[in-house]
Every structure is written in structure tokens, then in C-alpha cells.
XYZ file of C-alpha atoms in Angstrom:
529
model
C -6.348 37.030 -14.971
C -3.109 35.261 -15.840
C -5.534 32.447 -17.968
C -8.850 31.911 -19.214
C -9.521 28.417 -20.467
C -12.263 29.423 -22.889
C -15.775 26.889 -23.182
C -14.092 23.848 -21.904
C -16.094 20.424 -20.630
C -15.251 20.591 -17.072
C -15.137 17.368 -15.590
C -14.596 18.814 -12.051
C -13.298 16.015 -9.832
C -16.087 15.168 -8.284
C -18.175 12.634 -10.416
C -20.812 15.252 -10.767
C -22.038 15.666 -13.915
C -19.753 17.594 -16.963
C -20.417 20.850 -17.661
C -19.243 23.787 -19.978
C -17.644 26.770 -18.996
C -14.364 28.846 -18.850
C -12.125 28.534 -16.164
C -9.437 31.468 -15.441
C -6.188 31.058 -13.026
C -4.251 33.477 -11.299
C -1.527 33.381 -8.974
C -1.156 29.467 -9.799
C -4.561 29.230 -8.392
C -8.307 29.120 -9.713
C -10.209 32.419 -9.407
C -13.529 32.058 -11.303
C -15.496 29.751 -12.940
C -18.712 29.738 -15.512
C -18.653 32.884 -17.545
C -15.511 34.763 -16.982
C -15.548 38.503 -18.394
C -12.598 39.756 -17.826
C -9.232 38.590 -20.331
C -6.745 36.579 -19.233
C -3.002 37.057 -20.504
C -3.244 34.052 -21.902
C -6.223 32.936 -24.115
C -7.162 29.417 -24.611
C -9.879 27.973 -26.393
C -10.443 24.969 -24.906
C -14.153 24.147 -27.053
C -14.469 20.222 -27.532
C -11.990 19.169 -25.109
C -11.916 18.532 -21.421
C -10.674 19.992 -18.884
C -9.818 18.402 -15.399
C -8.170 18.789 -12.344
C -4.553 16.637 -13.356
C -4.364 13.623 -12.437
C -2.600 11.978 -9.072
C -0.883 8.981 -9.251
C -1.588 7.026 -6.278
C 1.002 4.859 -6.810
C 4.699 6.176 -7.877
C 7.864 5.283 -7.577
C 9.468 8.688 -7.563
C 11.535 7.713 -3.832
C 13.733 6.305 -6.345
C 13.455 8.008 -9.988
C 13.237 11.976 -8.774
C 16.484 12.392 -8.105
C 17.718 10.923 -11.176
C 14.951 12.478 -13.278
C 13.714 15.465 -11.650
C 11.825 16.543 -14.583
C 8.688 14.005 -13.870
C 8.497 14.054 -17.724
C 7.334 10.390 -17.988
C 4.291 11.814 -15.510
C 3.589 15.139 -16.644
C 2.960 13.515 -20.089
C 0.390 11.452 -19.247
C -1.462 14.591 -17.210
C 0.185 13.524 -13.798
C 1.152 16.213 -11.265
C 1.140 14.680 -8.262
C 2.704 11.401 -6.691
C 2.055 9.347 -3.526
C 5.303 7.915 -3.372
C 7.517 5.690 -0.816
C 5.533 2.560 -2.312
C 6.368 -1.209 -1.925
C 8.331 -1.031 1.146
C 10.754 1.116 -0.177
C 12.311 5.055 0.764
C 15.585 6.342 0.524
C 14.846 7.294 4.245
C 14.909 7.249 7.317
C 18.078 5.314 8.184
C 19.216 3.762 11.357
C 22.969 5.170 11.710
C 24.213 1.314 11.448
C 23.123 0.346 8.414
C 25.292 -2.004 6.828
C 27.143 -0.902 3.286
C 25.874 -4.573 2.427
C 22.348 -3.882 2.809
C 22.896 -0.587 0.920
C 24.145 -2.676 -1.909
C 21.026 -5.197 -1.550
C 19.070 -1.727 -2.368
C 20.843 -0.633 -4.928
C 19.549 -4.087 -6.627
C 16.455 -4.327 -5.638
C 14.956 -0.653 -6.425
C 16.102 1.253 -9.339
C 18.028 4.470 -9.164
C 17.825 3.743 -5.313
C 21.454 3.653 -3.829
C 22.671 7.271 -4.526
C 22.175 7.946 -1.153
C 19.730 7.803 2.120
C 19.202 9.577 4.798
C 18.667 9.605 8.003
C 15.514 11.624 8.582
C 12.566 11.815 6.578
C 12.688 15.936 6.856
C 16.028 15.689 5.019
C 14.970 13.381 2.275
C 12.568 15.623 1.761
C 13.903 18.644 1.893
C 16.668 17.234 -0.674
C 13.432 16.231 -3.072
C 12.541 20.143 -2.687
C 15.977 20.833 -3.821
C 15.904 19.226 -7.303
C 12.893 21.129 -7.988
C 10.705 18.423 -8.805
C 8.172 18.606 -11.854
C 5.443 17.145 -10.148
C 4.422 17.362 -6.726
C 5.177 14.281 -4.090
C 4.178 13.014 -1.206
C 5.053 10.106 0.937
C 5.386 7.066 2.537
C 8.032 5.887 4.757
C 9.475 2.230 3.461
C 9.331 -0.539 5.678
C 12.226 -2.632 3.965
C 14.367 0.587 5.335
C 13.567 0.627 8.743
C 14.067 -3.167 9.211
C 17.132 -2.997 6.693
C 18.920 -0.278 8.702
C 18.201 -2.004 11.998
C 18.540 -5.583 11.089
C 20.025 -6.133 7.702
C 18.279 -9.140 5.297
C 17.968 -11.276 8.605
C 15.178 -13.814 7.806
C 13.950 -13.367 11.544
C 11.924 -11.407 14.417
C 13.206 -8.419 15.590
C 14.769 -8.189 19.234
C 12.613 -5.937 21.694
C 15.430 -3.297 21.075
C 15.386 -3.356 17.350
C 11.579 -3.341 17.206
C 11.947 -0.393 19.295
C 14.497 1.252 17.188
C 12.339 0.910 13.667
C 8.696 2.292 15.738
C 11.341 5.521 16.724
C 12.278 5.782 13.139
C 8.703 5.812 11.921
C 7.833 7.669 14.714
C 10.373 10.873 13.992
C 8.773 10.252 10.093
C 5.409 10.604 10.991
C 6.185 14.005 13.400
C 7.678 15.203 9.935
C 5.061 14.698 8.320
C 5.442 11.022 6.282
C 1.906 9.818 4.966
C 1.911 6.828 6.598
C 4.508 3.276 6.284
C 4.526 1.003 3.061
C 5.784 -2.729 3.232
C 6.763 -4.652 -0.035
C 6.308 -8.292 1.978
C 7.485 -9.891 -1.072
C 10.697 -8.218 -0.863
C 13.442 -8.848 1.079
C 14.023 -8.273 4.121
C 9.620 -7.145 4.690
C 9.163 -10.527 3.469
C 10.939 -11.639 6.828
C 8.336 -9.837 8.601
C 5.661 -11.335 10.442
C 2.175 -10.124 11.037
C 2.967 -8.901 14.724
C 6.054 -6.683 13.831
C 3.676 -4.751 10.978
C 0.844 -4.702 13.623
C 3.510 -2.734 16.126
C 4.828 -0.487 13.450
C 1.114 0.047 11.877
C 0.158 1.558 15.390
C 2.697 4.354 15.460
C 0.664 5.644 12.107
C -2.052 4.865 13.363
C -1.654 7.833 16.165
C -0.965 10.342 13.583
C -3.816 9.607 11.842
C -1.675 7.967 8.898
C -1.938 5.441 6.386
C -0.426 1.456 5.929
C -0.229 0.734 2.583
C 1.059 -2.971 1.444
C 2.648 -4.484 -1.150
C 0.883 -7.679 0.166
C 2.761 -10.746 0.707
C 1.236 -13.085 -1.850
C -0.709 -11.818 -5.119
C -1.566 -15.354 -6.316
C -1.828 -18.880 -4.404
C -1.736 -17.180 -1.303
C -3.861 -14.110 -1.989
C -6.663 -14.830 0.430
C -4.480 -15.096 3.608
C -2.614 -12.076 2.371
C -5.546 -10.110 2.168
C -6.597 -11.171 5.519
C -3.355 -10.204 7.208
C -3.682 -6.981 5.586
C -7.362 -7.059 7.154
C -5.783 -8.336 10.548
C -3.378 -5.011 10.644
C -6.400 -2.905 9.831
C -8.272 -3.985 12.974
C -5.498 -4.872 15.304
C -3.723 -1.297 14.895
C -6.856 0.577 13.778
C -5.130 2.229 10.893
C -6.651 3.070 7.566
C -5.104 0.067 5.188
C -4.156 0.507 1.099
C -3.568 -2.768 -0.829
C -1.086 -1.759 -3.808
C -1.534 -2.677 -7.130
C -4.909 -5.553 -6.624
C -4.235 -8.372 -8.874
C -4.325 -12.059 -9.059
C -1.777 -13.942 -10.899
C -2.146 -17.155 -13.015
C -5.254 -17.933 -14.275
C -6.135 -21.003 -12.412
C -6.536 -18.187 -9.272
C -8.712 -15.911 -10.823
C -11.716 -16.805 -8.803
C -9.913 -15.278 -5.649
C -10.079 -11.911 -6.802
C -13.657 -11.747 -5.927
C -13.470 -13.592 -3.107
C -10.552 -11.088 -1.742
C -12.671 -8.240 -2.554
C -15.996 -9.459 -1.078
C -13.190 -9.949 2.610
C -12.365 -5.724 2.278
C -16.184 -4.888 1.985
C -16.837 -7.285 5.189
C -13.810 -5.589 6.856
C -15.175 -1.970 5.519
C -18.732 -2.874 6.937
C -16.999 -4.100 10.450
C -15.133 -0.350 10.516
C -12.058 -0.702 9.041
C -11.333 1.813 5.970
C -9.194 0.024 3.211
C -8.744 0.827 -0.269
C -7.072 -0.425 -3.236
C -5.375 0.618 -6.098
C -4.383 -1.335 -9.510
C -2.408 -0.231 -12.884
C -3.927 -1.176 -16.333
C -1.929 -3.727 -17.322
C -2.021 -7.989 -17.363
C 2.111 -8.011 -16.767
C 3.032 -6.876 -13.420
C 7.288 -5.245 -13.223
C 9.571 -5.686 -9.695
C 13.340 -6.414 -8.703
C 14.145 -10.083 -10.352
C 16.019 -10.572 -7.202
C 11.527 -11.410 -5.940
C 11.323 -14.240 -7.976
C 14.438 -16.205 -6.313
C 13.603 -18.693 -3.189
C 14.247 -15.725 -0.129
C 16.713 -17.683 1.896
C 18.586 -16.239 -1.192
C 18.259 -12.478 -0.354
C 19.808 -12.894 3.213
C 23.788 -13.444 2.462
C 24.634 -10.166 0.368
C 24.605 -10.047 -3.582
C 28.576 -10.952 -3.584
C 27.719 -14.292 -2.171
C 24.498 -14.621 -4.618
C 26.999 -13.690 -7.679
C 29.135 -16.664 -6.499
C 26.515 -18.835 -5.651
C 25.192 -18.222 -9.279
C 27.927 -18.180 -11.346
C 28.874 -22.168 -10.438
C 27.290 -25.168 -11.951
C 27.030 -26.518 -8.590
C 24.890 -23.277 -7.332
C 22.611 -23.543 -10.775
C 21.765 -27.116 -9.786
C 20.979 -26.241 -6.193
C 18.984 -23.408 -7.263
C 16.746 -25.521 -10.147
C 15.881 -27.532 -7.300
C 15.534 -24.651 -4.678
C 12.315 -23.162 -7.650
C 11.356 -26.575 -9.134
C 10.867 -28.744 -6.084
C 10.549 -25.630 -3.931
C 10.518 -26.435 -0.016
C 9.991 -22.473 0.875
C 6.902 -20.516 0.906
C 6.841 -17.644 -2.609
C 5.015 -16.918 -5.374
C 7.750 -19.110 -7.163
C 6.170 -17.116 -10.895
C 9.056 -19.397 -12.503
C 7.622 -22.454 -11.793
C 4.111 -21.363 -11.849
C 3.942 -19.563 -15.147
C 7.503 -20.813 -16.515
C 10.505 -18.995 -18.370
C 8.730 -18.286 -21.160
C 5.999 -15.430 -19.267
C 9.274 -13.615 -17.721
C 10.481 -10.784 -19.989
C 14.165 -8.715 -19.134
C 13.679 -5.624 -19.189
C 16.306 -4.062 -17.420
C 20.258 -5.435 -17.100
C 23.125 -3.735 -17.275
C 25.864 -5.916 -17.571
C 24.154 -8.254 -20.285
C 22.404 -5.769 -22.039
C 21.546 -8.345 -24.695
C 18.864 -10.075 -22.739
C 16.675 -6.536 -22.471
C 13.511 -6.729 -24.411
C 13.620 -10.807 -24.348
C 12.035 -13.541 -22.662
C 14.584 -15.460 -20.619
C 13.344 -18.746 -22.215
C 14.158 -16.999 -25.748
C 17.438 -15.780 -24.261
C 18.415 -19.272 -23.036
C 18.303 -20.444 -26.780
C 20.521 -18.216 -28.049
C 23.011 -18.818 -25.679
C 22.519 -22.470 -25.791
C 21.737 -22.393 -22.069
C 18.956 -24.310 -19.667
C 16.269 -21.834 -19.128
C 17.623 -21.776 -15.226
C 21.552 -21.508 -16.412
C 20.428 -18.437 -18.925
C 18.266 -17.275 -15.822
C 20.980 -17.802 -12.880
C 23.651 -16.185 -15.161
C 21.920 -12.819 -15.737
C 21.384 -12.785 -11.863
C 24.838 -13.189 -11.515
C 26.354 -10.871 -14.195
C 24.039 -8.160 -13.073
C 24.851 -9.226 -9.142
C 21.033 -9.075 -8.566
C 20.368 -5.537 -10.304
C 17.469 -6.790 -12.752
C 14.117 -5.277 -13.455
C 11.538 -7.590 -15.147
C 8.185 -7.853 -17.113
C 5.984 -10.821 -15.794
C 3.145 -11.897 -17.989
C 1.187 -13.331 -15.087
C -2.613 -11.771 -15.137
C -5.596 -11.156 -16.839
C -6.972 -7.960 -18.549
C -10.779 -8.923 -18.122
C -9.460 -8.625 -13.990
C -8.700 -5.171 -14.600
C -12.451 -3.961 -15.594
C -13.897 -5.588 -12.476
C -11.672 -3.958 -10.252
C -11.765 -0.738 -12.122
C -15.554 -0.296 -11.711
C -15.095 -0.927 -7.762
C -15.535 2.494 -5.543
C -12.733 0.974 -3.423
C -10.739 1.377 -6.802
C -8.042 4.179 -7.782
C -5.468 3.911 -10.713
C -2.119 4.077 -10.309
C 1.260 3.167 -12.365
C 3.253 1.717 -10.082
C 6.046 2.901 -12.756
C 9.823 2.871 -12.964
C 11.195 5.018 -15.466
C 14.116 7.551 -16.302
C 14.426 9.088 -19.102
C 17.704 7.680 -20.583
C 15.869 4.680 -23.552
C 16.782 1.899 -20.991
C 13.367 -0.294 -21.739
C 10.856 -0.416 -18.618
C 7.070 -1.421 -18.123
C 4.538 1.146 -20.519
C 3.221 1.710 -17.266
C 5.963 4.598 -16.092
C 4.567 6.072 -19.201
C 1.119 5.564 -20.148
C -1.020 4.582 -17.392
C -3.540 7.171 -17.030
C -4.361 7.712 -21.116
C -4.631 4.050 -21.206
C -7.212 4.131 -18.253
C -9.180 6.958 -19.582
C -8.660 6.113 -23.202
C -9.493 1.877 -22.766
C -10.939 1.491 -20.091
C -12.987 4.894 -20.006
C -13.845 5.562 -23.032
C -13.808 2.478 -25.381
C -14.692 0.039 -22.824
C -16.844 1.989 -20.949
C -16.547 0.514 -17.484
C -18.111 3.705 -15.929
C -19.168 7.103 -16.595
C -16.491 9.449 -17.705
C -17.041 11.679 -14.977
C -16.671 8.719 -12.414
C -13.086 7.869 -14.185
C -11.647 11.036 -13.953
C -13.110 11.398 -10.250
C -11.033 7.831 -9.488
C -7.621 9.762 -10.702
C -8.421 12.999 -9.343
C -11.020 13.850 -5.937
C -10.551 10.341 -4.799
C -6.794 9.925 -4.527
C -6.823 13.697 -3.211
C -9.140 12.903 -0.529
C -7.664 10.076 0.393
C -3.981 10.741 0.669
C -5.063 14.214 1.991
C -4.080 16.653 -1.104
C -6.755 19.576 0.130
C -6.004 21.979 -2.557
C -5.802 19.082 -5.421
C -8.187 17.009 -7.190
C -10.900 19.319 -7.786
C -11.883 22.129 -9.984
C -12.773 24.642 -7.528
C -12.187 28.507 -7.011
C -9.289 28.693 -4.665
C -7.756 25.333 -5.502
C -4.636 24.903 -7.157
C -4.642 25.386 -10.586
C -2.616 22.355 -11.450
C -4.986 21.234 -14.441
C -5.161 19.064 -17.890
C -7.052 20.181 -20.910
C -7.484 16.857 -23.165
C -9.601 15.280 -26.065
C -11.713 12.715 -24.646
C -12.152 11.360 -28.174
C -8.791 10.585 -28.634
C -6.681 10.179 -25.399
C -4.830 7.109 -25.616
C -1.542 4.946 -24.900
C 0.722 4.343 -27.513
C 3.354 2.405 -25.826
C 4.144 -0.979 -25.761
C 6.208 -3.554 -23.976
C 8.774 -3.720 -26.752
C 8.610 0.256 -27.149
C 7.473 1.700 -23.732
C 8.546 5.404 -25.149
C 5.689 5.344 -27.814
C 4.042 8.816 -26.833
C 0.618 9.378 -25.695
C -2.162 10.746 -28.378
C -4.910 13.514 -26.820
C -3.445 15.472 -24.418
C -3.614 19.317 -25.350
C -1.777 20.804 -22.111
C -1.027 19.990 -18.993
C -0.484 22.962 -16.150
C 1.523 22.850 -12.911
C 0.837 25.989 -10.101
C -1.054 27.988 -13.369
C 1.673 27.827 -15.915
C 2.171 24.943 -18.963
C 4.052 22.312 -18.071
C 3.192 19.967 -21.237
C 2.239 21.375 -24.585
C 0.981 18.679 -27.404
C 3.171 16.316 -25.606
C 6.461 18.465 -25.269
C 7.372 19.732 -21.183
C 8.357 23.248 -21.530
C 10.546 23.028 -18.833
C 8.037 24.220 -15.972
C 9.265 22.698 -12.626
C 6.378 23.382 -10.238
C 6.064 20.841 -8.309
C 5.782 21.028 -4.253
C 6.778 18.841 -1.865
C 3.893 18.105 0.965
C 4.088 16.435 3.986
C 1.196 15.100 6.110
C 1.026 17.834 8.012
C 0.395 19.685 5.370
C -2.602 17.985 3.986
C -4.583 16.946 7.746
């Protein structure tokens, strides 16, 4: 045996009950369990601590971090080794041949990292992700903001028969190559253009593989109830298995939605549809600024939003555009104010990172909408922020649902620019808070919602499980004292409790520090089904 885990609690990925034993790996896979006789290379005692399958995050961002950070550190620290990516509407592939250079610029603003380069087939993108070596495994979604970008640009309307038919061929190569299924980010420019009967068309082409639509719905707080129900609408219409990202409700005057959302997916479940959910553990939700701006902004090109910006004139027009608003958004600026949106990310004025925009505005002497309008500007749209918008008592109810499965939703690179804790510490904060101090459900039932759950769903048949002949990809942890450290002032606080973390049999993550272990696979639908 290449390694025995010695008289570790084995919290197997099922939600069975815990149970002592040793585990030994060879050949990057698991070969016995229970009493194991025979020594391994490597000895571990792994007596008070757990040991599960690692962790999948159902809900990355690595379409536009893994090529700048390759490494997967900010995952693999936190006991991650595998990613559902291609979230939000959003993957560097595939491209329609005319894409515009404008609307690649409108992407390089809107999703971190992003603009490097796309391409033009979903086998090539991910064939290039195989290149880099990745340190976790991925797989994923095709974007829906780049099959209407590429085809259409940020036009704010229907497609033509032809360019409808040009985006389902797209998706339709994609999911022959093996793409998971289609994400939308209908907040986001240009999916936010969208309507219900284009996502219906495109939702049908996964359907015949037997993939998955998974949607950045297209309002999280006023409007949450119709969003839900188009997201319902697409489930029964195309008869495709549907994923609401990141379940929330913002502003506390909407709270009592939530439930009312959730009790619409159990109908919908009951009726035959198959939806799921997943949510991070935070009350502050992180996107693109460039989302919080009316949208008839985000259809002329970030060189006339600079200009429009950067004039007294345009900040007038655009107080009035959010303040007496005569288009349909979530509009957070008006509905939680200047004060609840934190910078997090912006280049060109890198002294409004880490500060609310309302604090900001102060110490420039500004209006809250001229300090607002003028980081837009300087930054010509490419701005990530931190919205205080929710509430953490949410996140227990939605937790404890069996619809339920964690994710981080995370941007991060490893370079100190400031992002959301999330990229970081997601899953010890889940198992650590929520788990363990909170108590929201058995332990064995939290690890299964990271682990068997997100593997079954997203079709991972070797993951998610501790069984002989699965991969040994694997996390060996103190339940008594995993825990998040970071915070929204210091997201790169590390993690407390996490022993080791293995990728393919071998340590990836020792007491916190990677070893440099690059492991990670890239699988395609085909693959998994």
C-alpha cells in the first residue's frame, strides 16, 4: 500500500453513520477499508480526526481564475478538490467566430481574470485547462452570456431565428464534448436581455444530453418569486433538471419570500421536475459592479460608459436613472444604499478597495453617486464588490434543506488583491459554524451535502464517497476545530483544522501549506453519465 490512514472517523459520504477504521490508497485510488494489515509507505495516524471524501464545490468560478492560478490553492486549503465550474452565465468558451473585440472587453469587466482569451470550442477550452495542470479537478458548464455575446453582442433584444439557431449549435457542439449542462447569470448583461422563451430553446438542447440548467436567477430580492417561477417554467417546458445558484433573498423587508420560493421547488419537485439549489455561508453576496447599474447601461461598450461617467451631466442622468429608476433591477443602491456596498476590487483607484463607497465619497468630498460613477469610470467598468444585502439566520434554513448543497461561489487569485472570504473559507466555515457550533444537522449529513450529494448530482462517479475503488482524493481534519479565519477586511486569514488534504493518493495540503501536488483532472460529461 502506498498509505494507510491509521484509526480515523470516517465520515464516508453518504450520511450513514461515522465509523472508525483505517483506510489505505494505492495507485491514487482506495484499496481497503476497516482493519488494514498490511503497511503502507506512508503511515498516518489519523486517531481523533476525520477523515472524508474532499469536498466539491458546487459552485466555482475557476472558468475564470484557473488559468491565472492554476494551483487551486485558495480551494485545496479549505479541503476542495473538485469544481463545477462555468457558473453565472459565464465560460471562456465556446465562441461564435464574430464576436465583437467590444464584447470581449465587456468580459474582461464583468468576470475577473476572464479576457485572456476564449475559444471557440468547449473541447479546446478544456483541453487548455488540462494543460495548466490544474490542482483541483473541474468540470463544467457552458456560459450563456457567451453564446448570446458572441452571436449578438450586449443587444437588449430577442434573438433573430438565425442567431437563436447559431447559440443552440454552439451549445449543441458543447454538450457532444461533454459540457455539464448551460448556466445563465440573468442579472448580467447581455442574459439579462434574455427572455424566458430563448432559455426554454437553449435549455432543450441539454435537455437531450441528459444535462443540467443551472441559473443565476434574474431577481434575488423584490422579484424573487417570479424568478423562481421562470426557473420552474424552464424546468417543465424543456424537461431539464434545473440548479438555482447561490439561494438567497436580499433586504430584509423580503425575507418572507425565501420560504415561499422554496415551498414553489418542492411543488415543482412533487409535479416531476428535479431542481436543486445551492447557497455560500455568507449574509454579503460579491459580482461585477457593472450589475448594480440600470442595464440600458451595459449595451453601448465600456468606452461609452467611461464617458458617460466621467461628465457631470452623465452623473446627474445616472442619479436619476437608480433613484427614480424607470427600468426593471435589483437597483441594491437604492434599496440598501451606499453605505451596504463595499469595493473590493479596482484597479485604477486602488484607494477605494476595502471601503464602503459611502465612506469613500467622504474622503473625496464627493456625492455618494459622483464617488460611485467615478470609480466606474476610472476602472471603465472592471469592479468587483461586497454587498451587505442578506441575512445569516437565512442561511441555517436553507442549509438544513435536502435540496441544499454548499458552494463558494468564489473569486480569488492568489496575488493579496482583497476579494469575498468566500474564495477562501467556505467549506470550514460551513462545517465549522454551521456544522458544528450551530448544529443545523448531523455531522455526517454536512459532510454528505459537500461530498455524495454534489458528486451525484453533477455526475462525479468516482468522487464523493469513501469507497474501495474510488478515487482517493480525501481530507483528514479535526472536527473540533475546523474553522474560517477570514474576514471581509482580511479574506487571506487561513483556515484552523485541516490536517491534510490528498489529490489522486498523494498530499496536496499539509497543516495548511500545498506541497505543490497538481492532480487535478479535467472531466467532461461524458465522462461522469
Amino acid at each position: 500500500m502506498d498509505i494507510v490512514i491509521r484509526n480515523a472517523t470516517i465520515y464516508d459520504g453518504s450520511g450513514a453513520s461515522a465509523y472508525v477504521a483505517d483506510v489505505a490508497v494505492k495507485d491514487g485510488k482506495i484499496a481497503a477499508i476497516g482493519e488494514v494489515k498490511e503497511r503502507g509507505g506512508e503511515e498516518i495516524d489519523g486517531t481523533g480526526l476525520a477523515l472524508a471524501p474532499c469536498f466539491i464545490d458546487a459552485h466555482s468560478h475557476a472558468e475564470s481564475q484557473v488559468f491565472a492560478a492554476p494551483q487551486r490553492i485558495c480551494k485545496l486549503r479549505q479541503g476542495i478538490t473538485a469544481e463545477v465550474a462555468g457558473q453565472c452565465g459565464w465560460s471562456r468558451g465556446p465562441a461564435d467566430p464574430g464576436m465583437t473585440e467590444e464584447f470581449r472587453n465587456y468580459m474582461a469587466a464583468s468576470e475577473w481574470g476572464m479576457p485572456e482569451r476564449v475559444y471557440g470550442s468547449f473541447r479546446e477550452l478544456m483541453d487548455a485547462v488540462a494543460e495548466v495542470r490544474p490542482g483541483a479537478h473541474q468540470i463544467s458548464f457552458v456560459g450563456h452570456n457567451i453564446l448570446r455575446g458572441s452571436v449578438m453582442g450586449t443587444d437588449d433584444r430577442s434573438p433573430t431565428a438565425e442567431e437563436l439557431e447559431r447559440m443552440k449549435a454552439l451549445l449543441e457542439s458543447a454538450m457532444q464534448q461533454g459540457a455539464l449542462g448551460m448556466s445563465s447569470g440573468l442579472v448580467y448583461a447581455p442574459g439579462i436581455y434574455s427572455d424566458t422563451e430563448e432559455l426554454i430553446e437553449l435549455a432543450k438542447v441539454v435537455a437531450k444530453h441528459g444535462g443540467i440548467y443551472t441559473t443565476h436567477i434574474r431577481d434575488e430580492a423584490d422579484r424573487l418569486i417570479p424568478a423562481v417561477e421562470e426557473a420552474i417554467r424552464i424546468a417543465k417546458e424543456a424537461q431539464v433538471r434545473v440548479n438555482i445558484s447561490h439561494m438567497k433573498v436580499m433586504y430584509d423587508k423580503n425575507r418572507p419570500l425565501l420560504r415561499e420560493a422554496l415551498r414553489l421547488i418542492e411543488t415543482a419537485n412533487a409535479g416531476g421536475c428535479d431542481i436543486t439549489f445551492d447557497v455560500y455561508p455568507y449574509a454579503a453576496c460579491s459580482a461585477p459592479i457593472l450589475s448594480t447599474l440600470p442595464p440600458s447601461y451595459l449595451t453601448r461598450g465600456m468606452d461609452w460608459l467611461a464617458e458617460e461617467l466621467g461628465t457631470p451631466e452623465g452623473v446627474a442622468r445616472l442619479e436619476k436613472a437608480i433613484m427614480e429608476p424607470t427600468e426593471v433591477w435589483e437597483n441594491p443602491l437604492l434599496n440598501a444604499g451606499f453605505d451596504r456596498d463595499m469595493i473590493a476590487t479596482a484597479p485604477a483607484t486602488p484607494d477605494a478597495a476595502g471601503k464602503l463607497i459611502h465612506d469613500y465619497a467622504a474622503e473625496k468630498g464627493m456625492s455618494d453617486v459622483e464617488a460611485y460613477a467615478y470609480i466606474i469610470a476610472k476602472n471603465r467598468g472592471d469592479v468587483q464588490d461586497i454587498r451587505f444585502l442578506m441575512n445569516e439566520e437565512d442561511l441555517a434554513m436553507l442549509y438544513r434543506h435536502p435540496l441544499c448543497m454548499p458552494g463558494t461561489d468564489g473569486l480569488y487569485i492568489d496575488d493579496g488583491e482583497l476579494s469575498h472570504p468566500r474564495g477562501l473559507a467556505t467549506f470550514p466555515r460551513f462545517l465549522g459554524r454551521f456544522i458544528r457550533e450551530q448544529k443545523i444537522l448531523p455531522r455526517e449529513e454536512g459532510i454528505r451535502k459537500i461530498t455524495g450529494l454534489p458528486a451525484d448530482r453533477y455526475g462525479l462517479k468516482t468522487k464523493g464517497y469513501i469507497r474501495e475503488g474510488y478515487d482517493a482524493d480525501l481530507v483528514l481534519f479535526d472536527f473540533e476545530k475546523i474553522i474560517d479565519r477570514a474576514t471581509y477586511a482580511d479574506p487571506f486569514l487561513p483556515n484552523e483544522g485541516i490536517e491534510m488534504v490528498f489529490v489522486g493518493g498523494e498530499a496536496a495540503v499539509v497543516r495548511d501549506v500545498c506541497t505543490g501536488v497538481r492532480n487535478g483532472k479535467v472531466y467532461r460529461r461524458a465522462d461522469a453519465y
